Every structure is written in structure tokens, then in C-alpha cells.
Coordinates of C-alpha atoms in Angstrom, one line a residue:
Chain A
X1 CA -23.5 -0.8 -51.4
X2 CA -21.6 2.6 -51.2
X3 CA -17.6 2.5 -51.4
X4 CA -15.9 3.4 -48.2
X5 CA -15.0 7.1 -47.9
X6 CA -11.6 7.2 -47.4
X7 CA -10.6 10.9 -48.3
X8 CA -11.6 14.0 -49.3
X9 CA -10.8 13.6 -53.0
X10 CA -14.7 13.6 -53.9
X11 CA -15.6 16.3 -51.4
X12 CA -17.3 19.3 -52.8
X13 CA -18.5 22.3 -50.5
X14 CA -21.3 24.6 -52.4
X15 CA -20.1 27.7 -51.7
X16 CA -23.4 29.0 -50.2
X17 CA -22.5 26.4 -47.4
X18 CA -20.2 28.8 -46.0
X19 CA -22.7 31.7 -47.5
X20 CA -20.7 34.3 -44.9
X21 CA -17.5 33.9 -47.4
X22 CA -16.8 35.2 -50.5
X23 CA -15.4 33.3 -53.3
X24 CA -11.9 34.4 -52.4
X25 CA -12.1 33.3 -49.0
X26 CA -13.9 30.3 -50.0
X27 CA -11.3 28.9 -52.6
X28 CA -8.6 29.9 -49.5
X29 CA -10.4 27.9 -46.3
X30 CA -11.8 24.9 -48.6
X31 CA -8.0 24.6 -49.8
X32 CA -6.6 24.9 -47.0
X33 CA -8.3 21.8 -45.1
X34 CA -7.5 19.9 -48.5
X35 CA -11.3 20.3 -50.2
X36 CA -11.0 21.1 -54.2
X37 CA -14.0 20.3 -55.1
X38 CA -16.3 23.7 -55.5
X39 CA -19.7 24.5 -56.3
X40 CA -20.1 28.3 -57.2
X41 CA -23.1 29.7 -56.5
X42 CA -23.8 33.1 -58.5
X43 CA -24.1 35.2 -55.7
X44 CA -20.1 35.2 -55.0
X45 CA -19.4 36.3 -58.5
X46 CA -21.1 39.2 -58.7
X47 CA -19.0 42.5 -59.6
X48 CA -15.7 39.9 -60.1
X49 CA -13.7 39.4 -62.6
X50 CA -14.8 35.9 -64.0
X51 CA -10.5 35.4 -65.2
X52 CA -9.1 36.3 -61.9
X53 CA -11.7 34.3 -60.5
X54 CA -10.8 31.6 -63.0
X55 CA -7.1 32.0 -62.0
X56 CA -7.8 32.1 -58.3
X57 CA -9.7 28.8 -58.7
X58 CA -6.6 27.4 -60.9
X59 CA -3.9 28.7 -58.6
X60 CA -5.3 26.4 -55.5
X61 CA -6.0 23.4 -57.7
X62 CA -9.6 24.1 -56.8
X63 CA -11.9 21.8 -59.3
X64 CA -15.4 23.3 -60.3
X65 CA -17.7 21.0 -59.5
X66 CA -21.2 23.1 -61.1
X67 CA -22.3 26.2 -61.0
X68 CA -25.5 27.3 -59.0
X69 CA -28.2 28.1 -60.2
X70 CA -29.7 28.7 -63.3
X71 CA -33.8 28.3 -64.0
X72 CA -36.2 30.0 -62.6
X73 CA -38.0 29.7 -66.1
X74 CA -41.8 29.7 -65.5
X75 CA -43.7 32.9 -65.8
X76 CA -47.4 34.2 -66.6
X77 CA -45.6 37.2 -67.3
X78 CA -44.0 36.9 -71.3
X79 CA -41.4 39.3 -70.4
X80 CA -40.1 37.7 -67.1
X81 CA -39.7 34.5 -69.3
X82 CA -37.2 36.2 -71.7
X83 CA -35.3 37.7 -68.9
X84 CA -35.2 34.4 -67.5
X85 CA -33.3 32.7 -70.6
X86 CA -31.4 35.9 -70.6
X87 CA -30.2 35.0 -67.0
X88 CA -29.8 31.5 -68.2
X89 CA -28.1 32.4 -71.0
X90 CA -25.7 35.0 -68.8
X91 CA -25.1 32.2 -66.3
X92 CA -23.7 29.7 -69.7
X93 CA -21.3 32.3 -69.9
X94 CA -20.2 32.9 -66.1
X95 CA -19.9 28.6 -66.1
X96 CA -17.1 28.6 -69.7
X97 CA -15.6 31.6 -67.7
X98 CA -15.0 29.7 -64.0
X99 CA -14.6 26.4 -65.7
X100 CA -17.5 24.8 -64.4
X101 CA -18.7 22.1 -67.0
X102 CA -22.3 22.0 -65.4
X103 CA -25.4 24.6 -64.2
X104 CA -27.7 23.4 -61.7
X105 CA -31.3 24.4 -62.4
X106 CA -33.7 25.2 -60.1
X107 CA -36.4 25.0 -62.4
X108 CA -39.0 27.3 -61.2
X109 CA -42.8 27.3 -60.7
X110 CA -45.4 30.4 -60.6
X111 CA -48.0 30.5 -58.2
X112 CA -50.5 32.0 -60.4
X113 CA -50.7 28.8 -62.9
X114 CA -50.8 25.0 -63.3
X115 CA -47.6 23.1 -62.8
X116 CA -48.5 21.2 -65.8
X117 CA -48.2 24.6 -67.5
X118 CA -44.7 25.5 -65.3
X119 CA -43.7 21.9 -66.7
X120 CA -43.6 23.3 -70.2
X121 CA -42.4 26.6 -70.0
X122 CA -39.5 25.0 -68.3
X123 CA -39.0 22.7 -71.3
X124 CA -39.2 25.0 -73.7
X125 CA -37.0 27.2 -71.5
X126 CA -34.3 24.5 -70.7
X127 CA -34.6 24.0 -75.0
X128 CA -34.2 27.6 -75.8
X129 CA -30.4 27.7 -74.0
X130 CA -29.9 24.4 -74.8
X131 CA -27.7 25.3 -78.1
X132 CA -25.6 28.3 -76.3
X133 CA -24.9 25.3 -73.6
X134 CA -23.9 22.9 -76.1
X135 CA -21.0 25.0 -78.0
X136 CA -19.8 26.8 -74.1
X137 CA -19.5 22.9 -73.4
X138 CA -21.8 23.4 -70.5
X139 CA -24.3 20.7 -69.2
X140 CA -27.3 21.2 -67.7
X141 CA -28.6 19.3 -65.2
X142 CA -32.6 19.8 -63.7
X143 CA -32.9 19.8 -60.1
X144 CA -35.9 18.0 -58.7
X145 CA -36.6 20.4 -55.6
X146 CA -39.1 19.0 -52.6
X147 CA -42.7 18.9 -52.8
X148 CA -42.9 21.9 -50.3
X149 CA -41.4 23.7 -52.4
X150 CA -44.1 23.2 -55.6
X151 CA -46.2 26.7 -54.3
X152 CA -43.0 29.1 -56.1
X153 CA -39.6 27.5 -56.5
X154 CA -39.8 24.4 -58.6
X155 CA -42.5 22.3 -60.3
X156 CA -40.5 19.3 -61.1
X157 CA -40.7 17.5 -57.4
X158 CA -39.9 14.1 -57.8
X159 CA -36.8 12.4 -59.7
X160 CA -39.3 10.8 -62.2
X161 CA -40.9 13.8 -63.2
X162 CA -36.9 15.4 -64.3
X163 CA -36.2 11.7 -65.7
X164 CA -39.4 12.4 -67.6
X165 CA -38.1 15.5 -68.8
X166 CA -34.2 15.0 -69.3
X167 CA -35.5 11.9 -71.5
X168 CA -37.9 13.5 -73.9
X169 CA -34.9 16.5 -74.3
X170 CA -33.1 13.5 -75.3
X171 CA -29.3 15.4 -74.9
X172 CA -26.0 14.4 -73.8
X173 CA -26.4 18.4 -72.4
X174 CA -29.2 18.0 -69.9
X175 CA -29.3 15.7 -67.3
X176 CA -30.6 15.6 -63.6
X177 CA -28.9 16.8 -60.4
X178 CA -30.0 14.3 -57.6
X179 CA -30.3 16.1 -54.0
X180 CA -30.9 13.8 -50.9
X181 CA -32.5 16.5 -49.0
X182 CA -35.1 16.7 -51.6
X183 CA -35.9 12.9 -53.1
X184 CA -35.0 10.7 -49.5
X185 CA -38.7 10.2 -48.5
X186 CA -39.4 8.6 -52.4
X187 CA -40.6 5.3 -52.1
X188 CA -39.7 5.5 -56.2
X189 CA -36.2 6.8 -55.4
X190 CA -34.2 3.8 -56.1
X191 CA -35.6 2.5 -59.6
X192 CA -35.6 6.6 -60.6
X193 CA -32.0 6.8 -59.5
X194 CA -31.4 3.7 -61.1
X195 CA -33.7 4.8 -64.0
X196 CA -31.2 8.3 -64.5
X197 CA -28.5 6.3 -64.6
X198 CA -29.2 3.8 -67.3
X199 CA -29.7 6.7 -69.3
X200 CA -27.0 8.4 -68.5
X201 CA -28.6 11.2 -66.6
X202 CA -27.0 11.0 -63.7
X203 CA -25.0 14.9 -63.3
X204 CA -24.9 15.7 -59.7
X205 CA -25.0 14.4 -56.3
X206 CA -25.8 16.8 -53.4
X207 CA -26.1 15.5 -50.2
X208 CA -27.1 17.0 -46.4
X209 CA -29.4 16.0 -43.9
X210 CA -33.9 16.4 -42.9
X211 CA -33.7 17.3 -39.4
X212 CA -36.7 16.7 -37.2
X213 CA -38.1 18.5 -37.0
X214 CA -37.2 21.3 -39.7
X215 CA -38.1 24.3 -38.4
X216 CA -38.0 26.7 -41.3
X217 CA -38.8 25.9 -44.8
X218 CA -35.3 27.0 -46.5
X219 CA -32.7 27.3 -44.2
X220 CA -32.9 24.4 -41.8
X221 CA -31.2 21.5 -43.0
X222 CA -29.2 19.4 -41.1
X223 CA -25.4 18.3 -41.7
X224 CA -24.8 14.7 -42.2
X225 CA -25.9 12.7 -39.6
X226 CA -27.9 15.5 -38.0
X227 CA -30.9 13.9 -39.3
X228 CA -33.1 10.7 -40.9
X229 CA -31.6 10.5 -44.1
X230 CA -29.8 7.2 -45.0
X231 CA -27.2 9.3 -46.7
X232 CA -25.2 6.1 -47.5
X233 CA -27.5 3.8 -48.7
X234 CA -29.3 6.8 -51.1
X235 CA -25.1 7.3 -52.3
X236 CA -24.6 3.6 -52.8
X237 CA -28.2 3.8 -55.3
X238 CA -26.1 6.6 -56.9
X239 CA -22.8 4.9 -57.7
X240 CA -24.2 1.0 -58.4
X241 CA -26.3 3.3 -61.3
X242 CA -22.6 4.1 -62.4
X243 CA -21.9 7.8 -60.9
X244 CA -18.1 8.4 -60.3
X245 CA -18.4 12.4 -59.6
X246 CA -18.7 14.7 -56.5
X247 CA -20.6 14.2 -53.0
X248 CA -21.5 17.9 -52.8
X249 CA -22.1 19.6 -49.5
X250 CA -25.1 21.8 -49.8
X251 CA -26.5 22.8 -46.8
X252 CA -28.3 26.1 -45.4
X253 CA -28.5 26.4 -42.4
X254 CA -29.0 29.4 -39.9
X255 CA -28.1 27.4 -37.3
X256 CA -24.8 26.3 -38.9
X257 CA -24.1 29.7 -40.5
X258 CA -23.9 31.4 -37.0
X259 CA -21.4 29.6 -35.5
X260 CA -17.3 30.1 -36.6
X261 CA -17.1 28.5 -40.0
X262 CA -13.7 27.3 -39.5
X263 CA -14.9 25.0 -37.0
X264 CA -18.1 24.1 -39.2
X265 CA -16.0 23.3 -42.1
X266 CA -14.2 20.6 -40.1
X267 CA -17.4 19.5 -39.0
X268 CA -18.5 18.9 -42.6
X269 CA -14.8 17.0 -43.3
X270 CA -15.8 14.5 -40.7
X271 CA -19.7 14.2 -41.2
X272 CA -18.8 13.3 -44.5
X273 CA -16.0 10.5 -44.0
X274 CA -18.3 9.3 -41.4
X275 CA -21.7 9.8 -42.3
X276 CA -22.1 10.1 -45.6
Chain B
X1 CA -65.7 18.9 -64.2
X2 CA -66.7 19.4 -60.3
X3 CA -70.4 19.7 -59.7
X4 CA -71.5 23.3 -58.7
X5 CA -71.6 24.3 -55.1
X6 CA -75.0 25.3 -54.1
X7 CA -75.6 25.0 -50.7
X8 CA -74.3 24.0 -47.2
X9 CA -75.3 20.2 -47.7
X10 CA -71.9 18.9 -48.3
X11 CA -69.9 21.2 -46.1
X12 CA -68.2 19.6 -42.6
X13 CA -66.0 21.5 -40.5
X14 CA -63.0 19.6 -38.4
X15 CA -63.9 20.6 -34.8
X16 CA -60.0 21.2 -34.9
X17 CA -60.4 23.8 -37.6
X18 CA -62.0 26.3 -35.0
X19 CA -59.4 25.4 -32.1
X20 CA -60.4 27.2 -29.2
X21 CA -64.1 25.6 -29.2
X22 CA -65.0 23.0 -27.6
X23 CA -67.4 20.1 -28.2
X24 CA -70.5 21.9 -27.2
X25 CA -69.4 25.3 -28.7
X26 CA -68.6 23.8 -32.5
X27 CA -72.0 21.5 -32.4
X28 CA -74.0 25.1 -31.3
X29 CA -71.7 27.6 -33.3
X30 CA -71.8 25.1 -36.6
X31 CA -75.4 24.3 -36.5
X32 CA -76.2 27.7 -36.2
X33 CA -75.2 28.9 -39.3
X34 CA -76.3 25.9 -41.0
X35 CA -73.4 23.6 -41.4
X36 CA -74.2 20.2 -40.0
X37 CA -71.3 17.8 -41.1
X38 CA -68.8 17.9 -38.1
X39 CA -65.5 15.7 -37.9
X40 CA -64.7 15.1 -34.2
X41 CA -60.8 15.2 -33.3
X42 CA -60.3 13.2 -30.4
X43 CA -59.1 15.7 -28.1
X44 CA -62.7 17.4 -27.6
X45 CA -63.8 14.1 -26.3
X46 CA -61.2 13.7 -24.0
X47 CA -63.3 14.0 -20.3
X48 CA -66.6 13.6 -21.7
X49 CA -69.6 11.8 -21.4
X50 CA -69.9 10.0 -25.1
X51 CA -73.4 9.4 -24.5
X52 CA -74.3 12.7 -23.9
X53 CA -72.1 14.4 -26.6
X54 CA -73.7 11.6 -29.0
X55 CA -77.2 13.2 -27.8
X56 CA -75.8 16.8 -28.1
X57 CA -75.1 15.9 -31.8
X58 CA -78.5 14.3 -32.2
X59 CA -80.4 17.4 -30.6
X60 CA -79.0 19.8 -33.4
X61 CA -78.8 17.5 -36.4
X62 CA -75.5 17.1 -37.0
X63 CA -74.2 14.5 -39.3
X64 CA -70.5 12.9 -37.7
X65 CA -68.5 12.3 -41.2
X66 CA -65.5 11.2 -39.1
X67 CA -63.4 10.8 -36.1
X68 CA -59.7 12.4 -35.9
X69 CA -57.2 10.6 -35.3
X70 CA -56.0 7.0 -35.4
X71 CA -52.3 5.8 -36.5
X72 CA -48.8 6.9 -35.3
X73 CA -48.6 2.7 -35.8
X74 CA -44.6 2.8 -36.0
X75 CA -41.7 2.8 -33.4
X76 CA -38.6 1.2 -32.9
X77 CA -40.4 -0.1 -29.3
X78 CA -42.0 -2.9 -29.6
X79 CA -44.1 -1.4 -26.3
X80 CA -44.7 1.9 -27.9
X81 CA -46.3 -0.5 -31.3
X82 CA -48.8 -2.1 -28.6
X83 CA -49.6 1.4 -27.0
X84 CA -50.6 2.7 -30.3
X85 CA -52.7 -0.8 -31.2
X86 CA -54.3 -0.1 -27.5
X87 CA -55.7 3.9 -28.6
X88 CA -56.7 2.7 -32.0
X89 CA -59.4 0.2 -30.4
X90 CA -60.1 3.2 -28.2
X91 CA -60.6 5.4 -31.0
X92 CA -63.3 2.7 -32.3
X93 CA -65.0 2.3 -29.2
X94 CA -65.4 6.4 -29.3
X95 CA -66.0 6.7 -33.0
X96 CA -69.1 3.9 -32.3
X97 CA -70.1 5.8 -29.4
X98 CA -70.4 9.7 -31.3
X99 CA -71.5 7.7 -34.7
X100 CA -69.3 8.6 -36.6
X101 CA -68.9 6.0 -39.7
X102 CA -65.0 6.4 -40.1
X103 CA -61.8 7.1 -38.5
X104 CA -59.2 8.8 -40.4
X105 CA -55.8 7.7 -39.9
X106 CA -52.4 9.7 -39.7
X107 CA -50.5 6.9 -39.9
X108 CA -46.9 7.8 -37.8
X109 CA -43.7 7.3 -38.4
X110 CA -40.1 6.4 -36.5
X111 CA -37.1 8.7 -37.5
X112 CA -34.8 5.9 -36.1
X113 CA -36.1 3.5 -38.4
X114 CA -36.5 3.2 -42.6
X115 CA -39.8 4.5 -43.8
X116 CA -40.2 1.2 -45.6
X117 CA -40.0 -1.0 -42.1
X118 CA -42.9 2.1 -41.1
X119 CA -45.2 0.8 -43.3
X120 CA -44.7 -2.3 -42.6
X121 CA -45.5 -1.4 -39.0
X122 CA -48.3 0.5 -40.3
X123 CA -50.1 -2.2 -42.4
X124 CA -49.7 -4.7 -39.1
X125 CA -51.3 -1.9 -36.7
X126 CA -54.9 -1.7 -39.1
X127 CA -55.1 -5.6 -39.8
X128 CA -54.6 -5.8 -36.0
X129 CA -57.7 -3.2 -35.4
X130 CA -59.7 -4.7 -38.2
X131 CA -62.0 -7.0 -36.5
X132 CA -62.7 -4.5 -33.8
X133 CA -63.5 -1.6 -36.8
X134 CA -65.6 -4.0 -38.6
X135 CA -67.6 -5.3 -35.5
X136 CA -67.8 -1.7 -34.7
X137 CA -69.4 -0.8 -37.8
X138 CA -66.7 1.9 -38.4
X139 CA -64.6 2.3 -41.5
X140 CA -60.9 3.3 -41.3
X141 CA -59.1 5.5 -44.1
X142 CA -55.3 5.7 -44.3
X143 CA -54.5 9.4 -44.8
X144 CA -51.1 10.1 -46.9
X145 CA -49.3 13.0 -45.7
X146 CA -47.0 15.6 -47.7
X147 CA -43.6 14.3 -48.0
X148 CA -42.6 17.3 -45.6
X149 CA -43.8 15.1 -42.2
X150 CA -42.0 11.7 -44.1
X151 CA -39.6 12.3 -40.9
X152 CA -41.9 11.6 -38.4
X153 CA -45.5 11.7 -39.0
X154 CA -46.4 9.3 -41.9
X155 CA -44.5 7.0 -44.3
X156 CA -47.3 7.6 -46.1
X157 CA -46.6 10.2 -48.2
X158 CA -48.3 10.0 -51.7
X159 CA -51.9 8.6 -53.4
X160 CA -50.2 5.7 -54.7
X161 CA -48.4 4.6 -51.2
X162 CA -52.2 4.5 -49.6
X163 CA -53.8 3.2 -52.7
X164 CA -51.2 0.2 -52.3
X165 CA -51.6 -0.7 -48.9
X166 CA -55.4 -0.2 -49.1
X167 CA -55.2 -2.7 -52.0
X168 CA -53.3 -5.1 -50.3
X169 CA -55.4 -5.3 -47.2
X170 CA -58.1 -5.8 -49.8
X171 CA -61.0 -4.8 -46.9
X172 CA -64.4 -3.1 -47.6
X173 CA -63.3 -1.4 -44.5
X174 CA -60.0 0.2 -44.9
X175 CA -59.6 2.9 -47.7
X176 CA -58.1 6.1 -48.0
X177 CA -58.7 9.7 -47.1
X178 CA -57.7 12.6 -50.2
X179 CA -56.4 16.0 -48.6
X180 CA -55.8 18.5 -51.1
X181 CA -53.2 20.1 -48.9
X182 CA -51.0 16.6 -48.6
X183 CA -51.4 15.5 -52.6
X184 CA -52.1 18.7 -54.6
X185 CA -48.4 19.0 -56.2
X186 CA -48.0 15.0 -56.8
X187 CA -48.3 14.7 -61.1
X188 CA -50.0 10.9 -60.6
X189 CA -52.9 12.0 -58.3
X190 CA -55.5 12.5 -60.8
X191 CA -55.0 9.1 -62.3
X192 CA -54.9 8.1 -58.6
X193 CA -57.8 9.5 -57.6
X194 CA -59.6 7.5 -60.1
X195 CA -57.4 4.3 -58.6
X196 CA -58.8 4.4 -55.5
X197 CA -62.7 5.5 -56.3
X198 CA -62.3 2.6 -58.9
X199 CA -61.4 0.3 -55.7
X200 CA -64.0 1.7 -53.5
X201 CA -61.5 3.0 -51.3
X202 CA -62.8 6.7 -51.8
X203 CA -63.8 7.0 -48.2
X204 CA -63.4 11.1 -47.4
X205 CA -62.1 14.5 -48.9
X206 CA -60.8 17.3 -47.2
X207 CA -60.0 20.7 -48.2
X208 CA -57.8 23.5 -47.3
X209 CA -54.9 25.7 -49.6
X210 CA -51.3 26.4 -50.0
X211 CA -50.2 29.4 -48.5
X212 CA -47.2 30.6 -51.0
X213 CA -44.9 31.0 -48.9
X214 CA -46.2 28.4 -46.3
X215 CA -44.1 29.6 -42.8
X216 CA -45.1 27.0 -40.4
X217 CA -44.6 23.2 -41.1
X218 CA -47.6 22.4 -39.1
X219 CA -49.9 25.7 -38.7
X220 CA -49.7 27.7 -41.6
X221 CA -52.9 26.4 -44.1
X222 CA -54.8 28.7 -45.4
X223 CA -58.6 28.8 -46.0
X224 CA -59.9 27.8 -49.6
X225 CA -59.0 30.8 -52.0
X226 CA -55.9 32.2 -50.2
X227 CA -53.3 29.7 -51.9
X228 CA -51.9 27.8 -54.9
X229 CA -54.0 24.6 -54.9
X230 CA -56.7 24.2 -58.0
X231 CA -59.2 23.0 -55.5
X232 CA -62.3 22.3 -57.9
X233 CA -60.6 20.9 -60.1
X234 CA -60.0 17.9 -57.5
X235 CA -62.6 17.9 -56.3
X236 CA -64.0 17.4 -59.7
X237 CA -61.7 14.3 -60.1
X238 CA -62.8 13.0 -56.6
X239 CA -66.7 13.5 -57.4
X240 CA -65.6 11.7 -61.1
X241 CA -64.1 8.9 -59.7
X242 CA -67.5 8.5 -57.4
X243 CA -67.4 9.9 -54.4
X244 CA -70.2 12.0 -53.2
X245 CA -69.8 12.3 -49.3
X246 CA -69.2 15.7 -47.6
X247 CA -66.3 18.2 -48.1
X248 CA -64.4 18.5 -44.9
X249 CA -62.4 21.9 -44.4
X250 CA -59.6 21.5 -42.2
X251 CA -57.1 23.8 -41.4
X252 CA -54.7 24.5 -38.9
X253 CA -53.9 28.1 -38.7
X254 CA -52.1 30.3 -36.0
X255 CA -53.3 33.1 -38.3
X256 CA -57.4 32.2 -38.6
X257 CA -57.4 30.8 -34.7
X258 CA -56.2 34.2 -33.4
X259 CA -59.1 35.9 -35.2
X260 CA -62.5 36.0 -33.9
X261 CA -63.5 32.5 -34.7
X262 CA -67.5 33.6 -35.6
X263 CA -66.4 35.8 -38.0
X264 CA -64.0 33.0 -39.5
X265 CA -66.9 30.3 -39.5
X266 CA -68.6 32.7 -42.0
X267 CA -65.7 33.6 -43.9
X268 CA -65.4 29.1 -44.3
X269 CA -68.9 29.2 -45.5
X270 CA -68.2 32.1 -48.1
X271 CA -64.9 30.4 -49.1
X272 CA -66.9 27.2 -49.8
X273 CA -69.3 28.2 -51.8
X274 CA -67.1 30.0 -53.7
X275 CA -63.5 28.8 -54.0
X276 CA -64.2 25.3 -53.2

């Protein structure tokens, strides 16, 4: 069983929730409505400076929750590997500077080979940044992303398969970042979340909601409560396998992002006191 | 290794594949160009004479691999559960009528209920129909669909799930249906496709691709060669583990239906010889 959610001391907002802000405005409105929990996505730090940032984050008692994203490792293409553990490697360093003690990876898969072969190449990429992550005193944590999403985004789709991997790394660094949007229709879910847990896996909760229907591959998903996920039950999986961290609030959503985000951002308070 | 494609023998076309023909129009436009395995969605039969489309069949020596649609077994309403049971033993009375030796099942599911109470639902809705599909002398495969339509199309969303239930019903007469569209990212389904031709549940195999990106949840497949999927390949594991019935190309497409659908049945033959 889930604890009750009482307040908004494990609230986290992905910053790409509320993709119309920047980070400033961002650490200003989640502070404001009493949410310090923050996931940075990369996007807002680009052309900042990562101490101001640091301070701005430190001067509203904001806590950085993970950064988002690193990955993106598999290529046919030699080269775009190495840029992608130079990106990796970049992103290490934009995490020690922002405080964030944990990357997200969205893992990647390319189109024009296996995903056994993906698989690897995002092994061997995850091991080639592994050391830089280690002394930054960054973890890593994989992302299983949906099925749909196997053609070009990620070939690790199911919680097993980034259990799989996260155990034959065998690091305290890497881990697995457990997303309810992407894992909820599992019939495996429990015993993998379970599983990630034992082995002390267990990084990263995200939560939002699968409307029904989903009308657009990436930017359709529903707030909490919007649609069929048992968002509760799936969170009370997560803390009986011993998770104390963040419920982080990652949703896209062109429907959302239209509307004032003032008003959506109370919206999320409540969907997630009441619905998560 | 999948066995080379030589000729037409194997092929079958889903009468749903060219959307805009009719009954009539697919028996003529298919046989003419030398494709004579035809699976019948439900929809072209709706006003007809069965006897005389069974004879129209006959006349141009087509072969019926299967009939399109049963399932959508689970709701919340206990009346909406009997409705469903009620056009399942309609769906056998047609398949017996237009000879065709199997009805493929998209098994359904309720957004306002768990996916595991679905498939409960789903396993009482096929050992209700049994007796009526065996007297029939009609087969009935359960047809898992990608974990995208989990919300509210099938609870059946992997190899395994079908390969369970199809095991537990333990019947000669219920197996499963392999879509390469459905199952081609899941890391288990070679092992699984060996599973289910070990248990004679083998019963039909239908092709398509991946478009990358895919834009439409429903209507966006794409013809054999324009995606991601390693078709041969599984359809060398399906033809390992046994089966040797006919290849069934079924795609929905917004993109191929607005073309001129001669042209397209040409370009299916091409694509099947050669990227299939």
C-alpha cells in the first residue's frame, strides 16, 4: 500500500512540465506554491551560468531532484557514438555544477540496426562515462521508455530489460529511473519493481497519466487522474520495494502547455495529493 | 533462417488492408493478380448474402485464412460482457458460413477497470464461445496487441500474456495469432515464438512494418520494407517453430488507402516477395 500524501514535501516538477519557463522562472513559480523538488532538463541551461544557476537553485531552497537527459548512445555511425559520450560526459559536469546527484538516461535506439545491437552500444556507452560519474558523485539511472517508442528513442522498453542491464553493470552509480507512463500496462511490473529494489536499483520515480485515447505519440500525456493508470497502487510497488525519494511530475502535454501555467501548476499540486 | 519467398502461394491480404473495396472488389481485384489467401473483416459482410459471398470465393479460388474480428470481451457492464459473448457466436456462425478455419481475436479492454480483471473477463468470454467454435469447426487465436492500445483495446499486450492464457485453456482450438507490428520490439518473443509453435498454438502470422516516426496510433503502418521491423527474421522463427500457413499483410494506412489501391496491391506483392 502507498503512504498517504499529505504534503508537498516529495513533490518534484520536471522542468519541461512547465516547458514555456525558463529555469529562472521555474525555480521562482515552483517555490512560490511551496514545490522544491526540481528536475532540470538540459534545455533550460543552455547559455547559463551553471554557479548562478547553482545559487538561484540554493537561494529558494530548491532541491535537485535529477537532471534530464543524458543517453542517446546507440549509433551505426562511429562518430555520432563518441559525440554521444561527449554529451554524456558534458551533461556529468552540468549535474556536479547544479547539484543534481542523478542523470536520467534516455537510452537511445537507431532505426537502421538491431536493438540487441542498440542494447550494447548502450552498455558499453553507459560503461565508458561510468568512471567520470563516479568521482562527479553523479548516478546514473537508465530509463525504460515505452514500447512505441523502440523505432528511434530507446531500446530498453521494459523494467526487466534495464534491471537486466543495471545488474550486469553491477554499480552503486547506475541504477533505473521507473516512469508510470511507460511500465503501467506490464503484467511483470510488480516483481521488476520489486526486483530493482532488492537490488538497490531503485533511482527515480516519475509519474503522469495514459489518456485514452493518446492522441499524439510524445506530447499527449495526461495529468494524474486524467487517465487509466493506477498511479497509487504502481507508487505503493515503489515504496514497499524500499524507495523514500521524489514523486516527479513529468508530463508533456500540448494540451496542458497552452493553457496559463499558473493555473496548471496548481492543478498538478492537487492531482498529486489526490491522485497520485 | 526464414525459407525463401518464391511465389504468391503463401501471400493473404486483409480485405481491410485495401479499405475502400468491398467484398466483391477484393475477391476480383486479389485473384486477379494472383493472390488467393483473403482474411475477411467482418464489416464487408455486414448486409450480405453469406451464401453467395461463400460462392463468390469459391468461383475465383480463394483460400479464407481467417475471419476479423472477435473479442472486446471486457467491460465494467455486466450487459456490455453478454453483448460481446452474443457477436462472438455471430462471428462463428459467419466464419462457418465464408469457410474460413479461424477467427482472430482483438481481445478488448475497459479503462475503468485493472487490465488483470480484463483478462479475466477475456479468458471467460472464449471458454464461453468454445463449444460453439469447436462444433463450428472454427479455430479461435487470441491476438496480443502493442502495449500502446493496453488502455482500451487489449490487455493482451505481449507473446507471453497469450501464450499463458492459450495454455491455460489447454484447447486444440484456441491459440494465438503473431503480428510483427504488435510483438517486434518485445526481447522474449523469439523464445516465445518457439513457446507457442511448441504448444500447437501457432495458428496465424501477419505482417506489416514500423513507420519511424509512427504518427497515427491506429493508421499509420507501413507496407513491408518502409520501417524498423526485421521482418524475415520472424518470420524465420515462426516457420522454425512450425508453422507453415499463409503470410497475412495487414495494414492500416491513411497514407496507402488514399493512393490508387491497384497500384498499391502490386506494390504488396513486390514488397512480399522481397522485404518479407
Amino acid at each position: 500500500m502507498a503512504s498517504l500524501i499529505k504534503d508537498l514535501s516529495k513533490l518534484c516538477v520536471h522542468t519541461q512540465t512547465t516547458k514555456s519557463w525558463g529555469i529562472e522562472a521555474c525555480v521562482k513559480n515552483y517555490s512560490e506554491v511551496g514545490i522544491h523538488g526540481i528536475t532540470i532538463w538540459r534545455n533550460v541551461l543552455e547559455n547559463k551560468n551553471l554557479t548562478e544557476v547553482k545559487a538561484l537553485l540554493d537561494d529558494h531552497g530548491m532541491e535537485v531532484v535529477s537532471l534530464c537527459r543524458g543517453g542517446f548512445f546507440p549509433s551505426v555511425d562511429a562518430s555520432k557514438r563518441k559525440s554521444a559520450i561527449e554529451d554524456n560526459l558534458w551533461a556529468i559536469v552540468q549535474a556536479q555544477a547544479v547539484g543534481a546527484p542523478l542523470i536520467v538516461m534516455v537510452c537511445g535506439a537507431d532505426v537502421d540496426q538491431s536493438l540487441e545491437k542498440s542494447r550494447e552500444q548502450i552498455a558499453e556507452g553507459i560503461i565508458r562515462i561510468l568512471p567520470a560519474a563516479q568521482s562527479a558523485g553523479v548516478k546514473l539511472a537508465i530509463e525504460p521508455l515505452h514500447p512505441m517508442y523502440a523505432g528511434d528513442r530507446s531500446a530498453i522498453n521494459t523494467l526487466k530489460q534495464a534491471n537486466d542491464m543495471a545488474e550486469m553493470i553491477n554499480s552503486e552509480w547506475v541504477g533505473v529511473a521507473v516512469d508510470v507512463y511507460h511500465l503501467w500496462w506490464d503484467g511483470t511490473l510488480k516483481s521488476e519493481i520489486k526486483r530493482c529494489g532488492d537490488q538497490n536499483h531503485l533511482f527515480a520515480f516519475h509519474v503522469c497519466d495514459w489518456n485514452v485515447p493518446t492522441t499524439d505519440f510524445l506530447n499527449d500525456r495526461g495529468l494524474m487522474g486524467d487517465g487509466c493508470i493506477n498511479i497509487p497502487e504502481i507508487r505503493g510497488w515503489v515504496e514497499d520495494a524500499g524507495f523514500n525519494g521524489f514523486n516527479e511530475v513529468e508530463i508533456f502535454s500540448d494540451k496542458y502547455w497552452s493553457t496559463d501555467q499558473y493555473t496548471y501548476l496548481e492543478k498538478i499540486k492537487q492531482a498529486y495529493i489526490t491522485k497520485t
